[in-house]
Short mmCIF file of C-alpha atoms in Angstrom, two decimals:
data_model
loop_
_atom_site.label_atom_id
_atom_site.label_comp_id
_atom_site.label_asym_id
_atom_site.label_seq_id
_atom_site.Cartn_x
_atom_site.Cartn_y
_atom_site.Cartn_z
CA UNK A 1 4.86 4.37 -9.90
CA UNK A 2 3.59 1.80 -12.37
CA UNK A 3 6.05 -0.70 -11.21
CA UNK A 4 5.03 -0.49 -7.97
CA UNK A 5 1.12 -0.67 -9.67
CA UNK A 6 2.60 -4.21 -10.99
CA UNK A 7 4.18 -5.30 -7.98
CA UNK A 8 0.95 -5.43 -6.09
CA UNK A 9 -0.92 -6.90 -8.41
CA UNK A 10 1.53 -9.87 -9.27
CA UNK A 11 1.87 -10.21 -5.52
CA UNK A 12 -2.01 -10.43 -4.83
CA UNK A 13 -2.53 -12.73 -8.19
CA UNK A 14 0.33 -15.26 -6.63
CA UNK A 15 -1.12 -15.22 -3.26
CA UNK A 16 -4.87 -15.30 -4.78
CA UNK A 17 -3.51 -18.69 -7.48
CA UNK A 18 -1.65 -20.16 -4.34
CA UNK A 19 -5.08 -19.70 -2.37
CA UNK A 20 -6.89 -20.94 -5.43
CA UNK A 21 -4.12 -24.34 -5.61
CA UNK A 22 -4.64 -25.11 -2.13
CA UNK A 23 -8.36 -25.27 -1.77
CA UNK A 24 -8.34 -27.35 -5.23
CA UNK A 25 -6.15 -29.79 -4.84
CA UNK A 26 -5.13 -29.91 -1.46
CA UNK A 27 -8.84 -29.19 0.35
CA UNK A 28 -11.24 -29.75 -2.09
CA UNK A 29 -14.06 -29.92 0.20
CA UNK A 30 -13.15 -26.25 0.92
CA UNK A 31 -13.09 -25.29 -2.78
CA UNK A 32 -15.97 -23.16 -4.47
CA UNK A 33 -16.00 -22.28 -8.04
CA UNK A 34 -16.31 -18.44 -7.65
CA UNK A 35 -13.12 -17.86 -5.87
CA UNK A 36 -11.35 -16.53 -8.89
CA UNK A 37 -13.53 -13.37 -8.74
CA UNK A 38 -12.07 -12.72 -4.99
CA UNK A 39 -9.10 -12.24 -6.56
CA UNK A 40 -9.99 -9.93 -9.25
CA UNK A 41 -11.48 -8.07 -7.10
CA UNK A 42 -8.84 -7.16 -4.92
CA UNK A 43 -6.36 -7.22 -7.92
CA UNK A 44 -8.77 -3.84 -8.86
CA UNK A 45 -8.93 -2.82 -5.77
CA UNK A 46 -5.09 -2.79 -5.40
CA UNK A 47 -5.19 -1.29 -9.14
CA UNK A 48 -7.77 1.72 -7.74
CA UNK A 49 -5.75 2.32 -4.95
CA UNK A 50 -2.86 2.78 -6.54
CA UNK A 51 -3.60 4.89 -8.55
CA UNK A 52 -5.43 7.19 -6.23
CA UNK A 53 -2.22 7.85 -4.69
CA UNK A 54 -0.18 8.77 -7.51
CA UNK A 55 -2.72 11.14 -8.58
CA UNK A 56 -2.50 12.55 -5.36
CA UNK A 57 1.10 12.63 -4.36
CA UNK A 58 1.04 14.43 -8.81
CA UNK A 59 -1.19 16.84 -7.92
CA UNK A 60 -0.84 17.89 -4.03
CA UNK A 61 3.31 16.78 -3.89
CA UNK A 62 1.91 14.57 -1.00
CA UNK A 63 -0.82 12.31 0.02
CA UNK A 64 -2.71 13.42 2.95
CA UNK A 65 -3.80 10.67 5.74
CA UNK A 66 -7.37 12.17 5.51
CA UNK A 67 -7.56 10.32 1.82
CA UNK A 68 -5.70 7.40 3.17
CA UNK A 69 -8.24 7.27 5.84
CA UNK A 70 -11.14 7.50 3.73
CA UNK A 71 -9.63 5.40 0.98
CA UNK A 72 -9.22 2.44 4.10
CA UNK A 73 -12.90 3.16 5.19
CA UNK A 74 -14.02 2.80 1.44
CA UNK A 75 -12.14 -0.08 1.01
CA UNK A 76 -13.75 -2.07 3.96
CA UNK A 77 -17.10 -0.56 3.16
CA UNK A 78 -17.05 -2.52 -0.38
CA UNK A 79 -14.98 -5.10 0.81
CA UNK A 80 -18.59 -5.85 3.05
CA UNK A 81 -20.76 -5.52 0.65
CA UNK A 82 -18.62 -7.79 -1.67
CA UNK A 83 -18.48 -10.64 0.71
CA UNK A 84 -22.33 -10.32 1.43
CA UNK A 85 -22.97 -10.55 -2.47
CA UNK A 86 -20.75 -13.37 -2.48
CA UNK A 87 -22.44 -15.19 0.35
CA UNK A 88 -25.62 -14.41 -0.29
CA UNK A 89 -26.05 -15.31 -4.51
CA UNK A 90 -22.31 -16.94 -5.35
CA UNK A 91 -21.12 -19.81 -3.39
CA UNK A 92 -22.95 -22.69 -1.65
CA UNK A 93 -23.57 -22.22 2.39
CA UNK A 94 -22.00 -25.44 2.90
CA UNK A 95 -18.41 -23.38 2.08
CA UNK A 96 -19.43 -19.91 3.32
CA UNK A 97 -16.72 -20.59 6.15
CA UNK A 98 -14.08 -21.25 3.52
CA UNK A 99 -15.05 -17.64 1.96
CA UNK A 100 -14.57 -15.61 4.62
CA UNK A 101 -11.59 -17.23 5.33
CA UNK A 102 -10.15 -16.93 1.87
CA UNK A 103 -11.61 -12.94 2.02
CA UNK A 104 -9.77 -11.98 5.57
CA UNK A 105 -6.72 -13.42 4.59
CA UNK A 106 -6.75 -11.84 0.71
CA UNK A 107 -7.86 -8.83 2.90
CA UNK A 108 -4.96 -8.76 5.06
CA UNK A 109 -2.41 -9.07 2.29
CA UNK A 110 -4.44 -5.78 0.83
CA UNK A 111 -3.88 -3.86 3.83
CA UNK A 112 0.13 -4.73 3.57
CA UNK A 113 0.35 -3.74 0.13
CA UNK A 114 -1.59 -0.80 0.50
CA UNK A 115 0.61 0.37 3.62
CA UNK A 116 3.96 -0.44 1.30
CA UNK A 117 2.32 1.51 -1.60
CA UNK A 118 1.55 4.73 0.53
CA UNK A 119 5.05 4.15 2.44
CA UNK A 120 7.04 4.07 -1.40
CA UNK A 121 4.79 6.98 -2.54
CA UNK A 122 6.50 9.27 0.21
CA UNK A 123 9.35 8.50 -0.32
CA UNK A 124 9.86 9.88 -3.66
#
């Protein structure tokens, strides 16, 4: 269980530092200063996720797609509310296009992980 707690969260800080290489040095008109907080917030989102379903699959033998469900509604609930925070008092409008970019995509590799998290969790 914990190494598969690590193995998401190395995987979405490398993705999240390759993100944060590219828009620095390669398209620095695209860069914005707050971007490292994108990526610790889906390294604890990741983390809380993770360890929702091993205390469910401890207590219940199995994780039930009604928590999954809610877990994935939760998720894109905050994941909202993040980016309007973000938008609205962090970064500079002239790169608001470069956030939501840098969000989906940091998004998308969430929804993977999660899916290979739930998929390991059943099988043991």
């Amino acid at each position: 269980m914990k190494k598969m707690l690590i193995i998401s969260n190395v995987i979405t800080l490398v993705s999240g530092m390759i993100g944060y290489f590219i828009l620095k040095y390669a398209l620095p008109q695209f860069f914005f200063s707050s971007y490292p907080i994108v990526i610790v917030y889906y390294m604890a989102v990741i983390t809380a996720f993770c360890i929702i379903l091993f205390s469910s699959k401890k207590r219940k033998g199995t994780v039930s797609t009604l928590l999954y469900s809610v877990l994935k509604g939760i998720l894109l609930v905050l994941s909202i509310i993040f980016f309007w925070i973000m938008m609205k008092y962090c970064v500079d409008r002239s790169v608001v296009k470069s956030l939501a970019i840098v969000f989906v995509s940091m998004y998308l590799i969430i929804i993977f992980l999660e899916a290979w998290v739930l998929l390991e969790t059943e099988k043991k």
